[in-house]
Amino acid sequence: MATMEHDKRSSVEKSAPDGVSAFEPEDRRSWIMSKLQIEMKGIERVTDEDRQHNTTKFWNACTFWMSANMAVATLNVGSLGGALGLPFWDSFAVILVINVVANLLPAWTAAFGLTGLRMTTFSRYSFGYWGNILVVIFSMIATTGWNAINSISGAVVLNALSDGQCPTWAGVIIICTVVWVICALGISWIHRLDVFAWIPPLIVWCAAAGTGASHLTGADHSTTSGANKAAPVLTFMASIFSFAVSWINCSADYNVRMPVNTPRWKIFSATYVGIFVPTVLVQTLGAALYSGTLNNPKWKAAYGEYGVGGLLKSALEPAGGFGKFLMILAALSAIPNNIPNNYSFALHAQNFGPWAIRIPRVVLVTFGFVAAIVVGACAAEYFDDTLQTLLSVIGYWTIIHITLVVQEHFMFRGGWKGYDLDAWNDPLYLPFGWAAIGAFGFGFLGAAMGMKVAWYVGPIAKLIGDSGANIGHELTFAFCGIVFPLFRWLEKRYTGR
């Protein structure tokens, strides 16, 4: 009986017309939605037949991530090293080395989009149908948090440009609203926009580097050494790593319409270049701009009042009116930066169960939009602490996510051929998730032992330097990576799934 239901379900999904959910009658599509190419489908698997229409090109994986990372939030993260007391060259070394390694992970998971499944849905094969609820919850928290943080990053630029006349909360609303419109339209419009969206901010960053160059310095004014020197380096490494791997839980979502015969190495390469190049360039500029506060009291005061927006305003001041125009473009870079968060929020939410799939994607996009505005408006007052704390917590959770997916893929599935892709929504053919739930708990135990955030320092983290260092990522990986293979072996032995 289970097999018959499984086959019946699969045939129903495959028979759905392009752009129409198998759970939604075709006649509900309005003429306007059809003409505007508004995306109606949710997390249902995109079949080979579907991909013959509105096909995504492999180079979209590059331009999409170029646009998402060529953003003012990336500049903000790069400046954290200086805020922790690191000189420019130390910050640059961390930015380069960590991104070389960390960007491999979202580039690898991007290829999972060729299965026709979004990443949060595909995680059911490793976390189990019900254990995957943990993935859903933390993915929604992460995307909401990043939506808010990225919006604040753009809003503080508008705040600095207007000399405080445009409140940060107003900038958050402006940015989130534009993001909501684009995400409501869907993936076709997103890829059209992102083909070119990375170009204006690139011009801004090049101009800022040129006009602000005379104020930047690579001098090391730090007097710390030993463990006290290592502590801020480890904490900054954690921030850079968390920013890079935050794309893991959604990188596959934008490749589900690529032809099934697209080589995985093309998707991997395009995604890696799209993330690595802008991230390293813009984070390095952020570290460089912060160095201007060391010798220039005016820059230091601007940073204290407006954050990275103040630094950007100071750097572009020699450009006069054109510099103000460039600041507007910098603020608007938060829009493509936020698209992955608002768009994927809806796809994450639809994984709660059959009832959630029936909720139209546009409704869930709207819910994510409202949540981001509320969180962004509240977090703006404590932005620096919020940014560092969010980066850490998201990083811990993401480590668990990718570790379990990798171990399931290579140790228990034997690679790409070990998945029954038609079983993506059938609890009878998926694990329950006991192994993942247990590993998840152990992973966060490791995080609690090694984390260092604004409001808490773990017992092991306290041992490094006078103020502690963030080693939560390493302990999270060790704790969950050791126990999951054992738990998963037991789960397969006693449940057969």
XYZ file of N, CA, C and O in Angstrom, residues 21-88:
272
model
N 1.757 24.392 -8.537
C 1.937 23.424 -7.477
C 1.009 22.244 -7.686
O -0.138 22.376 -8.125
N 1.492 21.027 -7.348
C 0.648 19.847 -7.424
C -0.477 19.923 -6.411
O -1.453 19.193 -6.497
N -0.358 20.812 -5.436
C -1.360 20.960 -4.401
C -2.284 22.142 -4.689
O -3.102 22.515 -3.882
N -2.147 22.753 -5.872
C -2.926 23.950 -6.184
C -3.482 23.842 -7.600
O -2.726 23.678 -8.553
N -4.783 23.902 -7.774
C -5.365 23.800 -9.111
C -4.839 24.871 -10.032
O -4.596 26.009 -9.624
N -4.702 24.491 -11.309
C -4.136 25.421 -12.287
C -5.016 26.633 -12.486
O -4.534 27.728 -12.753
N -6.342 26.487 -12.337
C -7.217 27.605 -12.634
C -7.128 28.730 -11.598
O -7.766 29.770 -11.762
N -6.342 28.545 -10.553
C -6.173 29.615 -9.574
C -5.175 30.666 -10.050
O -5.049 31.729 -9.467
N -4.408 30.310 -11.024
C -3.461 31.306 -11.547
C -4.217 32.370 -12.323
O -4.977 32.081 -13.224
N -3.962 33.586 -11.970
C -4.606 34.674 -12.689
C -3.845 34.962 -13.973
O -2.687 34.589 -14.133
N -4.521 35.661 -14.890
C -3.889 36.039 -16.155
C -2.692 36.945 -15.898
O -1.665 36.835 -16.534
N -2.830 37.836 -14.901
C -1.744 38.765 -14.595
C -0.526 38.020 -14.081
O 0.612 38.290 -14.485
N -0.737 37.046 -13.190
C 0.382 36.279 -12.639
C 1.112 35.522 -13.736
O 2.334 35.415 -13.741
N 0.347 35.009 -14.690
C 0.954 34.268 -15.785
C 1.800 35.187 -16.658
O 2.919 34.850 -17.046
N 1.268 36.370 -16.961
C 1.988 37.301 -17.818
C 3.236 37.859 -17.132
O 4.264 38.082 -17.767
N 3.142 38.091 -15.822
C 4.278 38.635 -15.091
C 5.287 37.562 -14.694
O 6.327 37.869 -14.118
N 4.967 36.311 -14.985
C 5.827 35.183 -14.630
C 6.097 35.136 -13.132
O 7.227 34.906 -12.677
N 5.047 35.361 -12.356
C 5.160 35.266 -10.908
C 5.246 33.793 -10.528
O 4.435 32.982 -10.965
N 6.203 33.457 -9.724
C 6.423 32.056 -9.344
C 5.323 31.592 -8.393
O 5.078 32.202 -7.355
N 4.672 30.498 -8.758
C 3.591 29.961 -7.947
C 4.008 28.726 -7.159
O 3.425 28.398 -6.142
N 5.045 28.064 -7.627
C 5.426 26.786 -7.037
C 6.178 26.984 -5.732
O 6.854 27.997 -5.531
N 6.075 25.989 -4.842
C 6.786 26.026 -3.578
C 7.938 25.043 -3.577
O 8.755 25.026 -4.487
N 7.977 24.171 -2.553
C 9.114 23.267 -2.395
C 8.958 21.966 -3.171
O 9.836 21.102 -3.105
N 7.856 21.803 -3.917
C 7.706 20.580 -4.703
C 8.918 20.380 -5.603
O 9.452 21.334 -6.164
N 9.319 19.147 -5.746
C 10.504 18.859 -6.545
C 10.295 19.312 -7.990
O 9.265 19.042 -8.610
N 11.296 20.002 -8.528
C 11.268 20.452 -9.916
C 11.736 19.278 -10.781
O 12.892 18.860 -10.687
N 10.860 18.753 -11.589
C 11.181 17.569 -12.395
C 11.971 17.954 -13.642
O 12.102 19.124 -13.988
N 12.472 16.926 -14.331
C 13.209 17.163 -15.569
C 12.343 17.876 -16.595
O 12.819 18.728 -17.361
N 11.051 17.537 -16.634
C 10.140 18.167 -17.584
C 9.950 19.650 -17.256
O 9.882 20.499 -18.153
N 9.876 19.973 -15.965
C 9.713 21.369 -15.554
C 10.867 22.230 -16.032
O 10.697 23.407 -16.379
N 12.052 21.652 -16.044
C 13.260 22.429 -16.329
C 13.403 22.781 -17.802
O 14.326 23.497 -18.184
N 12.520 22.271 -18.614
C 12.549 22.632 -20.020
C 11.959 24.020 -20.247
O 12.040 24.567 -21.345
N 11.348 24.588 -19.204
C 10.744 25.917 -19.282
C 11.424 26.818 -18.247
O 11.710 26.391 -17.124
N 11.670 28.055 -18.590
C 12.314 29.015 -17.689
C 13.609 28.447 -17.114
O 13.867 28.497 -15.908
N 14.424 27.869 -17.982
C 15.655 27.215 -17.551
C 16.650 28.239 -17.010
O 16.828 29.324 -17.561
N 17.320 27.857 -15.913
C 18.375 28.685 -15.332
C 19.715 28.294 -15.932
O 20.021 27.115 -16.078
N 20.526 29.284 -16.280
C 21.849 29.028 -16.837
C 22.864 28.857 -15.700
O 22.710 29.460 -14.636
N 23.909 28.072 -15.948
C 24.855 27.794 -14.867
C 25.566 29.066 -14.403
O 25.920 29.204 -13.230
N 25.762 30.044 -15.305
C 26.448 31.258 -14.893
C 25.593 32.138 -13.991
O 26.104 33.056 -13.345
N 24.275 31.840 -13.916
C 23.442 32.556 -12.951
C 23.892 32.275 -11.519
O 23.694 33.097 -10.615
N 24.502 31.078 -11.313
C 25.014 30.748 -9.980
C 26.147 31.675 -9.578
O 26.377 31.905 -8.390
N 26.853 32.215 -10.565
C 27.928 33.167 -10.281
C 27.379 34.567 -10.057
O 27.660 35.200 -9.034
N 26.581 35.066 -10.970
C 26.087 36.446 -10.851
C 25.153 36.611 -9.659
O 25.127 37.677 -9.035
N 24.389 35.558 -9.333
C 23.489 35.634 -8.182
C 24.284 35.898 -6.910
O 23.954 36.791 -6.117
N 25.356 35.127 -6.704
C 26.141 35.275 -5.475
C 27.072 36.478 -5.534
O 27.419 37.037 -4.484
N 27.485 36.886 -6.722
C 28.238 38.137 -6.840
C 27.394 39.293 -6.308
O 27.878 40.144 -5.541
N 26.138 39.331 -6.704
C 25.242 40.403 -6.272
C 24.942 40.312 -4.779
O 24.867 41.334 -4.082
N 24.771 39.090 -4.280
C 24.422 38.915 -2.872
C 25.558 39.303 -1.935
O 25.318 39.747 -0.807
N 26.798 39.145 -2.387
C 27.939 39.391 -1.495
C 28.660 40.709 -1.750
O 29.487 41.121 -0.938
N 28.374 41.370 -2.852
C 28.978 42.674 -3.153
C 28.172 43.739 -2.405
O 27.649 44.693 -2.979
N 28.096 43.579 -1.076
C 27.123 44.338 -0.306
C 27.753 45.035 0.888
O 28.838 44.676 1.355
N 27.020 46.002 1.414
C 27.516 46.775 2.545
C 27.623 45.912 3.797
O 28.466 46.168 4.675
N 26.797 44.864 3.932
C 26.922 43.962 5.083
C 28.259 43.244 5.060
O 28.862 42.992 6.109
N 28.747 42.907 3.868
C 30.062 42.282 3.733
C 31.144 43.244 4.199
O 32.117 42.846 4.859
N 30.979 44.520 3.870
C 31.903 45.560 4.335
C 31.902 45.621 5.858
O 32.955 45.746 6.495
N 30.723 45.509 6.432
C 30.568 45.574 7.881
C 31.305 44.435 8.575
O 32.005 44.631 9.571
N 31.163 43.231 8.038
C 31.818 42.068 8.634
C 33.337 42.222 8.566
O 34.054 41.880 9.510
N 33.839 42.745 7.450
C 35.273 42.946 7.319
C 35.840 43.916 8.332
O 37.008 43.799 8.739
N 35.033 44.878 8.778
C 35.508 45.873 9.742
C 35.569 45.331 11.167
O 36.159 45.970 12.047
N 34.991 44.157 11.407
C 34.960 43.611 12.762
C 36.352 43.298 13.290
O 36.595 43.363 14.497
N 37.270 42.915 12.393
C 38.625 42.624 12.836
C 39.270 43.822 13.504
O 39.874 43.711 14.580
N 39.127 44.986 12.874
C 39.670 46.198 13.467
C 38.988 46.528 14.781
O 39.640 46.964 15.741
N 37.678 46.330 14.846
C 36.937 46.591 16.079
C 37.413 45.691 17.217
O 37.318 46.053 18.398
N 37.929 44.493 16.867
C 38.459 43.566 17.874
C 39.909 43.888 18.244
O 40.488 43.230 19.109
N 40.504 44.874 17.563
C 41.855 45.277 17.874
C 42.918 44.742 16.937
O 44.119 44.896 17.198
N 42.518 44.133 15.827
C 43.486 43.572 14.886
C 43.943 44.635 13.886
O 43.118 45.400 13.383
N 45.217 44.688 13.566
C 45.681 45.586 12.498
C 45.224 45.074 11.141
O 44.778 43.916 11.002
N 45.350 45.910 10.122
C 44.816 45.572 8.806
C 45.379 44.267 8.260
O 44.626 43.421 7.778
